Short mmCIF file of C-alpha atoms in Angstrom, two decimals:
data_model
loop_
_atom_site.label_atom_id
_atom_site.label_comp_id
_atom_site.label_asym_id
_atom_site.label_seq_id
_atom_site.Cartn_x
_atom_site.Cartn_y
_atom_site.Cartn_z
CA MET A 194 109.26 47.55 105.15
CA ASN A 195 111.64 50.44 104.39
CA ARG A 196 110.57 53.37 106.57
CA ARG A 197 113.19 55.81 105.29
CA PRO A 198 111.81 58.54 103.00
CA PRO A 199 113.13 58.65 99.43
CA LEU A 200 116.21 60.90 99.16
CA THR A 201 114.63 63.33 96.70
CA LEU A 202 111.62 63.91 98.94
CA ALA A 203 113.80 64.31 102.01
CA THR A 204 116.08 66.83 100.25
CA ALA A 205 113.16 68.93 99.01
CA ALA A 206 111.61 68.84 102.46
CA VAL A 207 114.84 70.00 104.11
CA VAL A 208 115.17 72.88 101.58
CA GLY A 209 111.58 73.85 102.27
CA LEU A 210 112.05 73.76 106.03
CA ALA A 211 115.22 75.86 105.79
CA PHE A 212 113.33 78.35 103.64
CA LEU A 213 110.60 78.66 106.28
CA GLY A 214 112.93 78.60 109.26
CA LEU A 215 115.86 80.81 108.22
CA PRO A 216 113.93 84.12 108.12
CA LEU A 217 112.68 83.50 111.66
CA VAL A 218 116.20 82.60 112.82
CA ALA A 219 117.52 85.75 111.10
CA LEU A 220 114.99 87.86 112.99
CA LEU A 221 116.12 86.34 116.28
CA VAL A 222 119.83 86.71 115.41
CA ARG A 223 119.44 90.36 114.43
CA ALA A 224 117.19 91.21 117.38
CA PRO A 225 118.73 93.80 119.72
CA TRP A 226 118.14 91.57 122.78
CA ARG A 227 119.83 93.90 125.25
CA HIS A 228 117.50 96.79 124.37
CA LEU A 229 114.50 94.69 123.44
CA LEU A 230 112.46 95.57 126.48
CA SER A 231 113.18 99.30 126.25
CA LEU A 232 112.46 99.31 122.48
CA VAL A 233 109.06 97.63 122.81
CA SER A 234 108.10 99.73 125.82
CA THR A 235 108.59 103.19 124.28
CA PRO A 236 105.36 105.21 124.37
CA ALA A 237 105.02 104.87 120.58
CA ALA A 238 105.41 101.08 120.67
CA ARG A 239 103.04 100.72 123.62
CA THR A 240 100.43 102.83 121.86
CA ALA A 241 100.68 100.63 118.77
CA LEU A 242 100.50 97.49 120.92
CA ARG A 243 97.42 98.70 122.81
CA LEU A 244 95.73 99.72 119.57
CA SER A 245 96.57 96.37 117.95
CA ILE A 246 95.05 94.48 120.87
CA GLU A 247 91.88 96.60 120.83
CA CYS A 248 91.44 96.36 117.07
CA SER A 249 92.16 92.64 116.80
CA PHE A 250 89.73 91.74 119.58
CA GLY A 251 87.14 94.10 118.10
CA ALA A 252 87.57 92.37 114.74
CA LEU A 253 87.32 88.97 116.45
CA ALA A 254 84.06 90.00 118.14
CA ILE A 255 82.57 91.01 114.78
CA ALA A 256 83.82 87.78 113.22
CA ILE A 257 82.26 85.63 115.99
CA ILE A 258 78.94 87.49 116.21
CA THR A 259 78.31 87.43 112.46
CA GLY A 260 80.52 84.50 111.46
CA VAL A 261 79.09 81.77 113.71
CA PRO A 262 75.55 82.20 112.29
CA ILE A 263 76.98 82.06 108.75
CA ALA A 264 78.85 78.87 109.63
CA TRP A 265 75.68 77.39 111.15
CA LEU A 266 73.67 78.20 108.00
CA LEU A 267 76.34 76.65 105.79
CA ALA A 268 76.59 73.48 107.88
CA ARG A 269 72.95 72.93 108.81
CA ARG A 270 70.68 74.33 106.12
CA GLU A 271 70.19 73.80 102.41
CA PHE A 272 69.29 76.94 100.50
CA PRO A 273 69.64 78.28 96.96
CA GLY A 274 72.98 79.97 96.32
CA LYS A 275 74.71 78.12 99.14
CA SER A 276 77.87 77.57 97.12
CA PHE A 277 77.86 81.28 96.29
CA VAL A 278 77.67 82.14 99.99
CA ARG A 279 80.55 79.79 100.75
CA ALA A 280 82.62 81.38 97.97
CA LEU A 281 81.80 84.86 99.28
CA VAL A 282 82.98 83.89 102.75
CA THR A 283 86.22 82.47 101.33
CA VAL A 284 87.06 85.43 99.04
CA PRO A 285 88.90 87.51 101.71
CA LEU A 286 91.11 84.47 102.30
CA VAL A 287 92.46 84.54 98.75
CA LEU A 288 92.04 88.24 97.95
CA PRO A 289 95.17 90.40 98.32
CA PRO A 290 94.50 92.42 101.52
CA VAL A 291 95.28 95.72 99.79
CA VAL A 292 92.51 94.96 97.29
CA GLY A 293 90.23 94.33 100.26
CA GLY A 294 91.21 97.77 101.56
CA VAL A 295 90.41 99.45 98.25
CA ALA A 296 87.07 97.61 98.13
CA LEU A 297 86.24 98.67 101.71
CA LEU A 298 87.08 102.27 100.79
CA PHE A 299 84.64 102.27 97.88
CA ALA A 300 81.99 100.53 99.99
CA PHE A 301 82.18 102.36 103.31
CA GLY A 302 84.39 105.39 102.51
CA ARG A 303 82.99 108.90 102.54
CA ARG A 304 82.03 108.59 98.88
CA GLY A 305 81.37 104.86 99.08
CA ILE A 306 78.11 103.20 98.08
CA MET A 307 77.25 102.94 101.79
CA PRO A 308 79.12 105.81 103.44
CA LEU A 309 79.77 105.15 107.13
CA HIS A 310 81.96 108.20 107.84
CA ILE A 311 84.49 106.10 109.63
CA ALA A 312 87.47 106.59 107.31
CA PHE A 313 90.69 107.14 109.30
CA THR A 314 89.05 106.08 112.58
CA THR A 315 89.90 103.10 114.73
CA TRP A 316 86.62 101.59 113.52
CA ALA A 317 88.01 101.50 110.00
CA ALA A 318 91.01 99.54 111.26
CA VAL A 319 88.67 97.12 113.09
CA LEU A 320 86.55 96.59 109.97
CA ALA A 321 89.63 96.05 107.79
CA GLU A 322 90.83 93.37 110.21
CA ALA A 323 87.39 91.76 110.52
CA PHE A 324 87.16 91.57 106.72
CA VAL A 325 90.35 89.53 106.38
CA ALA A 326 89.89 87.45 109.56
CA MET A 327 86.27 86.37 109.07
CA PRO A 328 86.94 83.39 106.73
CA PHE A 329 89.19 81.69 109.28
CA LEU A 330 86.42 81.70 111.85
CA VAL A 331 83.56 80.72 109.52
CA LEU A 332 85.46 77.85 107.90
CA ALA A 333 86.67 76.50 111.25
CA VAL A 334 83.22 76.59 112.86
CA GLU A 335 81.56 75.17 109.77
CA GLY A 336 84.08 72.31 109.82
CA ALA A 337 83.37 71.65 113.49
CA LEU A 338 79.60 71.71 112.91
CA GLY A 339 79.96 69.41 109.91
CA SER A 340 81.72 66.72 111.93
CA LEU A 341 79.21 67.02 114.78
CA ASP A 342 76.64 64.27 115.17
CA HIS A 343 73.42 66.23 114.72
CA ARG A 344 71.40 63.59 116.58
CA TYR A 345 72.29 65.53 119.77
CA GLU A 346 70.44 68.50 118.36
CA ASP A 347 67.56 66.28 117.19
CA VAL A 348 67.21 64.82 120.67
CA ALA A 349 67.20 68.30 122.19
CA SER A 350 64.36 69.40 119.95
CA THR A 351 62.33 66.22 120.59
CA LEU A 352 62.71 67.05 124.30
CA GLY A 353 61.02 70.37 123.58
CA ALA A 354 63.93 72.80 123.14
CA GLY A 355 63.36 75.51 120.54
CA PRO A 356 65.89 75.98 117.71
CA LEU A 357 67.65 78.94 119.35
CA HIS A 358 67.73 77.19 122.74
CA THR A 359 69.16 74.06 121.11
CA PHE A 360 71.80 76.15 119.34
CA ARG A 361 72.85 77.90 122.57
CA ARG A 362 72.72 74.97 124.99
CA VAL A 363 73.66 72.00 122.80
CA THR A 364 75.33 73.02 119.53
CA LEU A 365 77.61 75.81 120.78
CA PRO A 366 79.14 73.84 123.71
CA LEU A 367 79.79 70.89 121.40
CA VAL A 368 81.61 73.00 118.79
CA ALA A 369 83.44 75.08 121.42
CA PRO A 370 86.88 73.58 120.63
CA GLY A 371 86.42 74.28 116.91
CA LEU A 372 85.19 77.77 117.69
CA ALA A 373 88.20 78.39 119.93
CA ALA A 374 90.63 77.20 117.27
CA GLY A 375 88.93 79.31 114.59
CA ALA A 376 88.90 82.31 116.91
CA ALA A 377 92.62 81.96 117.61
CA LEU A 378 93.46 81.78 113.89
CA ALA A 379 91.14 84.68 113.05
CA TRP A 380 92.60 86.77 115.87
CA ALA A 381 96.17 86.08 114.74
CA ARG A 382 95.24 87.05 111.19
CA ALA A 383 93.58 90.25 112.43
CA LEU A 384 96.62 91.12 114.53
CA GLY A 385 98.91 90.82 111.49
CA GLU A 386 96.69 92.78 109.10
CA PHE A 387 98.57 95.42 107.10
CA GLY A 388 97.41 95.99 103.51
CA ALA A 389 93.69 96.53 104.07
CA THR A 390 94.36 98.66 107.17
CA ILE A 391 96.79 101.12 105.59
CA THR A 392 94.54 101.45 102.52
CA PHE A 393 91.19 101.83 104.31
CA ALA A 394 92.16 103.25 107.70
CA GLY A 395 95.36 105.15 106.95
CA ASN A 396 98.30 105.48 109.31
CA LEU A 397 97.92 107.58 112.46
CA PRO A 398 99.66 106.69 115.73
CA GLY A 399 97.12 106.00 118.46
CA HIS A 400 94.18 105.71 116.06
CA THR A 401 94.97 103.47 113.11
CA GLN A 402 98.70 102.69 113.34
CA THR A 403 98.59 99.07 114.47
CA LEU A 404 101.75 97.05 115.21
CA PRO A 405 102.38 95.84 111.63
CA LEU A 406 102.12 99.45 110.36
CA ALA A 407 104.43 100.59 113.16
CA VAL A 408 106.93 97.88 112.11
CA TYR A 409 106.83 99.10 108.51
CA VAL A 410 107.26 102.78 109.43
CA ALA A 411 110.00 102.00 111.97
CA LEU A 412 111.95 99.94 109.44
CA GLN A 413 112.54 103.17 107.47
CA SER A 414 113.82 105.21 110.38
CA SER A 415 114.77 102.94 113.28
CA PRO A 416 115.38 99.34 112.14
CA ASP A 417 116.13 98.14 115.69
CA THR A 418 112.65 99.18 116.81
CA ALA A 419 111.17 97.42 113.78
CA ILE A 420 113.01 94.19 114.65
CA ALA A 421 112.04 94.41 118.31
CA LEU A 422 108.35 94.86 117.41
CA SER A 423 108.66 92.00 114.90
CA VAL A 424 110.03 89.70 117.62
CA LEU A 425 107.05 90.69 119.77
CA LEU A 426 104.61 89.74 116.97
CA LEU A 427 106.51 86.50 116.36
CA ALA A 428 106.23 85.61 120.04
CA VAL A 429 102.48 86.22 119.93
CA SER A 430 102.17 83.99 116.85
CA VAL A 431 104.07 81.18 118.55
CA LEU A 432 101.84 81.59 121.59
CA VAL A 433 98.74 81.16 119.40
CA LEU A 434 100.19 77.93 117.98
CA VAL A 435 100.91 76.65 121.50
CA VAL A 436 97.37 77.48 122.59
CA LEU A 437 95.97 75.68 119.54
CA ARG A 438 98.18 72.60 120.13
CA GLY A 439 97.66 71.31 116.60
CA ARG A 440 93.90 71.58 116.81
CA TRP A 441 93.63 73.50 113.53
CA ARG A 442 94.66 70.36 111.64
CA GLY A 443 91.33 68.76 112.35
CA LEU A 444 89.50 71.69 110.77
CA ARG A 445 88.13 71.20 107.33
CA PRO A 446 86.38 73.84 105.29
CA MET B 162 88.73 58.88 92.30
CA THR B 163 89.84 56.55 89.53
CA ARG B 164 93.22 58.08 88.78
CA PRO B 165 94.59 59.54 91.98
CA GLY B 166 97.89 60.50 90.33
CA ALA B 167 96.40 62.58 87.53
CA PRO B 168 95.81 65.92 89.28
CA LEU B 169 99.24 65.79 90.86
CA ARG B 170 100.86 65.07 87.49
CA TRP B 171 99.09 67.97 85.86
CA ALA B 172 100.06 70.22 88.75
CA SER B 173 103.73 69.30 88.43
CA ILE B 174 103.69 69.84 84.66
CA ALA B 175 102.13 73.25 85.18
CA ALA B 176 104.67 74.13 87.87
CA LEU B 177 107.55 73.00 85.67
CA THR B 178 106.25 75.10 82.76
CA VAL B 179 106.09 78.15 84.97
CA VAL B 180 109.60 77.59 86.31
CA LEU B 181 111.07 76.98 82.83
CA GLY B 182 109.21 79.98 81.46
CA ALA B 183 110.60 82.16 84.20
CA CYS B 184 114.14 80.90 83.58
CA SER B 185 114.04 81.49 79.84
CA SER B 186 112.52 84.95 80.17
CA THR B 187 115.13 86.09 82.67
CA SER B 188 118.00 84.79 80.57
CA SER B 189 116.75 86.56 77.41
CA SER B 190 116.16 89.93 79.09
CA GLU B 191 119.38 89.84 81.13
CA PRO B 192 121.16 93.07 80.16
CA GLY B 193 124.67 92.57 78.84
CA PRO B 194 127.61 94.89 79.61
CA GLY B 195 126.82 98.45 78.47
CA GLN B 196 123.14 97.54 78.21
CA ARG B 197 122.43 98.39 81.83
CA GLU B 198 123.35 102.01 81.23
CA LEU B 199 120.50 102.18 78.70
CA PHE B 200 118.07 100.42 81.03
CA PRO B 201 118.86 101.69 84.53
CA THR B 202 116.78 100.99 87.61
CA VAL B 203 115.76 104.31 89.16
CA PHE B 204 114.44 104.69 92.72
CA ALA B 205 112.56 107.99 92.89
CA ALA B 206 110.43 109.98 95.33
CA SER B 207 106.74 109.41 94.62
CA SER B 208 106.24 113.09 93.70
CA LEU B 209 108.45 112.44 90.64
CA THR B 210 106.04 109.80 89.26
CA ASP B 211 104.70 111.88 86.36
CA ALA B 212 107.85 113.92 85.65
CA PHE B 213 110.10 110.84 85.44
CA GLY B 214 107.50 109.22 83.20
CA GLY B 215 108.08 112.23 80.95
CA ILE B 216 111.86 111.78 81.26
CA ASN B 217 111.41 108.19 80.09
CA GLN B 218 109.48 109.36 77.02
CA ALA B 219 112.32 111.74 76.19
CA LEU B 220 114.88 108.96 76.74
CA ALA B 221 112.94 106.62 74.44
CA HIS B 222 114.23 108.68 71.49
CA GLN B 223 117.74 107.57 72.47
CA GLY B 224 116.70 103.92 72.71
CA SER B 225 116.94 104.06 76.49
CA LYS B 226 114.29 103.19 79.07
CA ALA B 227 114.53 103.33 82.84
CA THR B 228 112.62 101.08 85.23
CA PHE B 229 111.19 103.05 88.15
CA SER B 230 110.43 102.26 91.74
CA PHE B 231 108.40 105.12 93.24
CA ALA B 232 107.88 105.40 97.00
CA GLY B 233 108.50 107.80 99.85
CA SER B 234 112.17 108.91 99.74
CA GLN B 235 112.74 107.51 103.25
CA ALA B 236 111.52 104.04 102.14
CA LEU B 237 113.79 104.08 99.09
CA VAL B 238 116.98 104.96 100.97
CA ALA B 239 116.19 102.25 103.53
CA GLN B 240 115.90 99.75 100.67
CA ILE B 241 119.22 100.91 99.15
CA ALA B 242 120.93 100.67 102.54
CA ASN B 243 119.70 97.04 102.59
CA GLY B 244 121.19 96.34 99.17
CA ALA B 245 118.28 96.99 96.78
CA PRO B 246 119.54 96.96 93.18
CA ALA B 247 119.11 100.66 92.31
CA ASP B 248 121.31 102.41 89.75
CA VAL B 249 119.94 105.86 90.55
CA ILE B 250 118.32 107.41 93.64
CA ALA B 251 116.31 110.65 93.54
CA THR B 252 114.96 112.04 96.82
CA ALA B 253 112.80 115.02 97.70
CA ASP B 254 115.26 116.41 100.23
CA ALA B 255 118.95 116.51 101.11
CA THR B 256 118.60 114.99 104.59
CA THR B 257 117.19 111.73 103.27
CA MET B 258 119.82 111.60 100.51
CA SER B 259 122.62 112.09 103.05
CA THR B 260 121.78 108.72 104.65
CA VAL B 261 122.90 106.91 101.48
CA ALA B 262 125.84 109.22 100.63
CA SER B 263 128.30 106.33 101.11
CA HIS B 264 126.43 104.25 98.51
CA LEU B 265 126.84 106.83 95.71
CA VAL B 266 129.59 106.83 93.06
CA ALA B 267 129.55 110.66 92.97
CA PRO B 268 128.11 113.30 95.30
CA ALA B 269 124.36 113.87 94.90
CA GLN B 270 123.27 117.01 93.05
CA VAL B 271 120.20 119.23 93.36
CA PHE B 272 118.19 118.83 90.13
CA ALA B 273 114.83 120.48 90.88
CA ARG B 274 112.83 122.46 93.42
CA ASN B 275 109.20 122.30 94.36
CA ARG B 276 106.75 124.40 96.37
CA LEU B 277 104.15 123.18 98.82
CA VAL B 278 100.43 123.76 98.26
CA ILE B 279 97.23 122.86 100.06
CA VAL B 280 95.01 120.59 97.98
CA THR B 281 91.27 120.43 98.51
CA ALA B 282 88.39 118.75 96.73
CA ARG B 283 87.66 120.33 93.35
CA GLY B 284 86.20 123.82 93.73
CA ASN B 285 87.50 124.12 97.32
CA PRO B 286 84.07 123.57 98.97
CA HIS B 287 85.37 124.38 102.46
CA ARG B 288 86.96 127.65 101.26
CA VAL B 289 90.44 126.90 102.53
CA THR B 290 92.65 129.92 101.92
CA SER B 291 95.61 129.46 104.25
CA LEU B 292 97.34 127.00 106.57
CA SER B 293 95.38 128.33 109.57
CA ASP B 294 92.14 127.02 107.98
CA LEU B 295 93.56 123.49 108.33
CA ALA B 296 93.25 123.77 112.12
CA ASN B 297 89.46 123.61 111.73
CA PRO B 298 88.50 120.37 113.53
CA LYS B 299 85.60 119.79 111.10
CA LEU B 300 88.06 119.40 108.27
CA ALA B 301 89.54 115.95 107.57
CA VAL B 302 93.18 116.83 106.95
CA VAL B 303 95.72 114.28 105.77
CA LEU B 304 99.48 114.88 105.79
CA ALA B 305 102.54 112.88 104.87
CA ASP B 306 104.34 111.23 107.79
CA PRO B 307 107.17 113.39 109.21
CA THR B 308 109.66 110.70 108.10
CA VAL B 309 108.61 111.45 104.49
CA PRO B 310 110.23 114.62 103.05
CA ALA B 311 106.81 116.11 102.12
CA GLY B 312 105.64 115.52 105.69
CA LYS B 313 108.76 117.15 107.09
CA TYR B 314 108.31 120.23 104.85
CA ALA B 315 104.60 120.40 105.78
CA ALA B 316 105.47 120.27 109.49
CA GLN B 317 107.99 123.09 108.95
CA ALA B 318 105.39 125.20 107.14
CA LEU B 319 102.78 124.61 109.87
CA ALA B 320 105.27 125.37 112.63
CA ALA B 321 106.37 128.59 110.92
CA ALA B 322 102.70 129.65 110.63
CA HIS B 323 102.06 128.68 114.29
CA VAL B 324 99.24 126.37 113.21
CA THR B 325 98.45 123.08 114.98
CA VAL B 326 96.73 120.51 112.79
CA HIS B 327 95.26 117.20 113.93
CA PRO B 328 95.70 115.08 110.82
CA LYS B 329 93.46 112.06 110.23
CA SER B 330 96.29 110.06 108.73
CA LEU B 331 100.03 110.31 108.16
CA GLU B 332 100.63 108.75 104.76
CA LEU B 333 103.89 107.07 103.86
CA GLU B 334 104.31 108.90 100.56
CA VAL B 335 103.06 112.25 99.32
CA ARG B 336 101.07 110.71 96.46
CA SER B 337 98.87 108.85 98.99
CA VAL B 338 97.95 112.26 100.45
CA LEU B 339 96.86 113.42 96.98
CA THR B 340 94.90 110.18 96.43
CA LYS B 341 93.01 110.53 99.72
CA VAL B 342 91.89 114.05 98.70
CA GLU B 343 91.10 112.94 95.13
CA LEU B 344 88.92 110.11 96.45
CA GLY B 345 87.12 112.52 98.80
CA GLU B 346 88.21 110.61 101.90
CA ALA B 347 90.07 113.72 103.07
CA ASP B 348 89.00 117.36 102.73
CA ALA B 349 92.47 118.81 102.49
CA GLY B 350 96.13 117.86 102.47
CA ILE B 351 99.54 119.39 101.97
CA VAL B 352 101.37 118.20 98.86
CA TYR B 353 103.81 119.59 96.31
CA ALA B 354 102.64 122.02 93.63
CA THR B 355 103.54 119.38 91.03
CA ASP B 356 101.25 116.80 92.69
CA ALA B 357 98.35 119.27 92.57
CA LEU B 358 99.10 119.80 88.88
CA ALA B 359 98.98 116.03 88.32
CA GLY B 360 95.62 115.88 90.06
CA GLU B 361 94.24 118.86 88.12
CA GLY B 362 90.52 118.51 87.46
CA LYS B 363 90.03 116.38 90.56
CA VAL B 364 91.54 118.69 93.15
CA THR B 365 92.00 122.43 93.65
CA ALA B 366 95.34 123.81 94.77
CA VAL B 367 95.67 126.66 97.27
CA PRO B 368 99.16 128.17 96.98
CA LEU B 369 101.05 128.94 100.17
CA ALA B 370 102.61 132.35 100.59
CA GLY B 371 106.27 131.76 101.44
CA GLY B 372 106.83 128.41 103.13
CA PRO B 373 109.66 125.96 102.59
CA VAL B 374 110.84 125.05 99.10
CA ALA B 375 111.70 121.39 98.61
CA SER B 376 114.99 120.70 96.91
CA TYR B 377 115.33 117.40 95.09
CA GLU B 378 118.62 115.56 94.88
CA ILE B 379 119.75 112.85 92.49
CA GLY B 380 122.76 110.54 92.61
CA ALA B 381 124.11 107.50 90.78
CA VAL B 382 124.42 104.39 92.96
CA ASP B 383 126.64 102.73 90.37
CA ASN B 384 128.19 103.61 87.00
CA ALA B 385 125.17 102.29 85.10
CA GLY B 386 123.17 105.14 86.63
CA ARG B 387 125.45 108.00 85.52
CA ALA B 388 123.85 108.50 82.08
CA PHE B 389 120.37 108.86 83.58
CA VAL B 390 121.65 111.42 86.11
CA ARG B 391 123.40 113.36 83.30
CA PHE B 392 120.20 113.44 81.27
CA VAL B 393 118.08 114.72 84.17
CA LEU B 394 120.59 117.55 84.75
CA SER B 395 120.87 118.36 81.00
CA ALA B 396 118.83 121.09 79.29
CA PRO B 397 116.36 118.62 77.66
CA GLY B 398 115.89 116.83 81.00
CA GLN B 399 115.33 120.11 82.83
CA SER B 400 112.73 121.26 80.30
CA VAL B 401 110.78 118.02 80.89
CA LEU B 402 110.83 118.62 84.67
CA GLN B 403 109.71 122.23 84.26
CA HIS B 404 106.92 121.08 81.94
CA PHE B 405 105.63 119.04 84.91
CA GLY B 406 105.79 122.10 87.18
CA PHE B 407 109.16 121.69 88.88
CA LEU B 408 111.31 124.75 89.52
CA PRO B 409 114.92 124.84 88.28
CA PRO B 410 117.59 123.92 90.88
#
C-alpha cells in the first residue's frame, strides 16, 4: 500500500502550515531579545500582566460556576428548547467579540436593559472575558459528560446518594480531565480577549487595560514593547497547549 | 450517510465561486494609471469623519471619490510606517505628522484648526461649567489616550488649569470619547468642538475659555494623493471644513 500522501494534498498542507507558522516565526525574529526582560517588566507592562491574570481567572471562575451546570443540563436532561439553549451557549464562539461588547454595553451598561453600573470597571473586563470564554468550557464539559458511562451515576443513586451528592462525588471526578481541558481553553481565550473588552470596559491602565489592549496601544507608540508583550502572550499560549497535551482533540461538542 | 462526498463537493464549489468572484471583482475595480488620483485612499484623524464625508460629496461633482480610513492619528501613522497603502494622511496635530515626514512627497501643511470643548449628556444634567468640575469623583469622565492628539491636547488643557482628573477610560480615538458620552456610559468627556457639533441633539457642549487649539496637518504620501490635498486646501474645500465647524488654518 502506498503510504505517501498525494502531491496536491501535501503541497496545500505545506502552504497552510507555512501560513500558520510564519507569523509566529516573524514575531520571534523581530523580538528584541536583549531587552525582552526589561520591556516586559516595566511598571506599565507588569500592571497589564497582573490585571490580565486577575481578569482571566475571574472570567474562568464565572465560566466554571455557571458553565458546568449548563453542561450537565445539556448532557443529562431532556427539556423543551434544549437545542435553543445549546445554540445560545455557542453564539459567543461565532459572534465577533466586538459585537459581544456592544451587546454587553446595551445589556449591562448604565443605560442598558439591566444596568449594573460596572462600565469601565475591572468587573466589566471580567464579564467581557467570561462572555467569550464560556462556550469553550460548556462544550468541553458537555462532551466529557456525554462520553461518560452514566451507569456509575446510576449505581451511586441506587446506593442512596442524592443527585447533588452523586454529581459532586461521582460525576465531577470522572469528568475532571475534560473540565481541566475546557478550563485551559476558556482561560486562554479569556486572556486573549480584545474586542469585547475595549468596547464594554474601555481602556484604562490598571483597571481595564489588559495585555492584548496594552499590545495594541504600545504598537502605536513603542513597537518593541508591543512585540515583547506579544512574545509573552505567545509563550503562555504554548504553555497551555503543553499542559493540555492534545487532550482537547477528544472533546466533542 | 449515503453520499459521503456530497457535502465536501458542495463546499468546494462554494469556495471556488467565492474565490473566482473575488478575483473578478478585484480585476474590474483595479484603478488604471491616472484613475488613482480620482479615487485616493485617505487616512484621516477620526475627528474628520463628518467633514471629510462632506469633502467627498463636494468631490463627487468632479467625478472623484476618496476611500477613507478613520482612526486615531497615532494609529494611522503607525500603519503608514508599516507600509499601509495610503495616498493621503491627515492628522490632528503636527507631532504625530512629523513621525511620517519621510513618507510624504511634499511637506505637510496645516489645513484646519479646532477648539476643545467639554461634552456632557444632553442638557448638562451635572451642570459642568469648567474643567475644574471634571475633578468631581462622582462624575464618570472619559478622555482620549495621551498618545491620541485629542488626549494630548486635553492633558495640556487640564495641566494649564491645574486640574487633576481620574478618567474612567482612555479611548484610542476622540470619536470613541463622544460615543461613550452619547450612549450615557460617561457623564463628560473632552472632545473637539466639531465632534460636539456632530453629536448635537445627543450631547451638550461646554466651551473652554482659552485652552489649546488643535492644528490639523495634511500631506500626500504619493502623487496620487496630491489632488485630494489641493482640494482640501482650496477655497471650496475650506468652506466645507468650516461648514462642519473647523477654524481656518
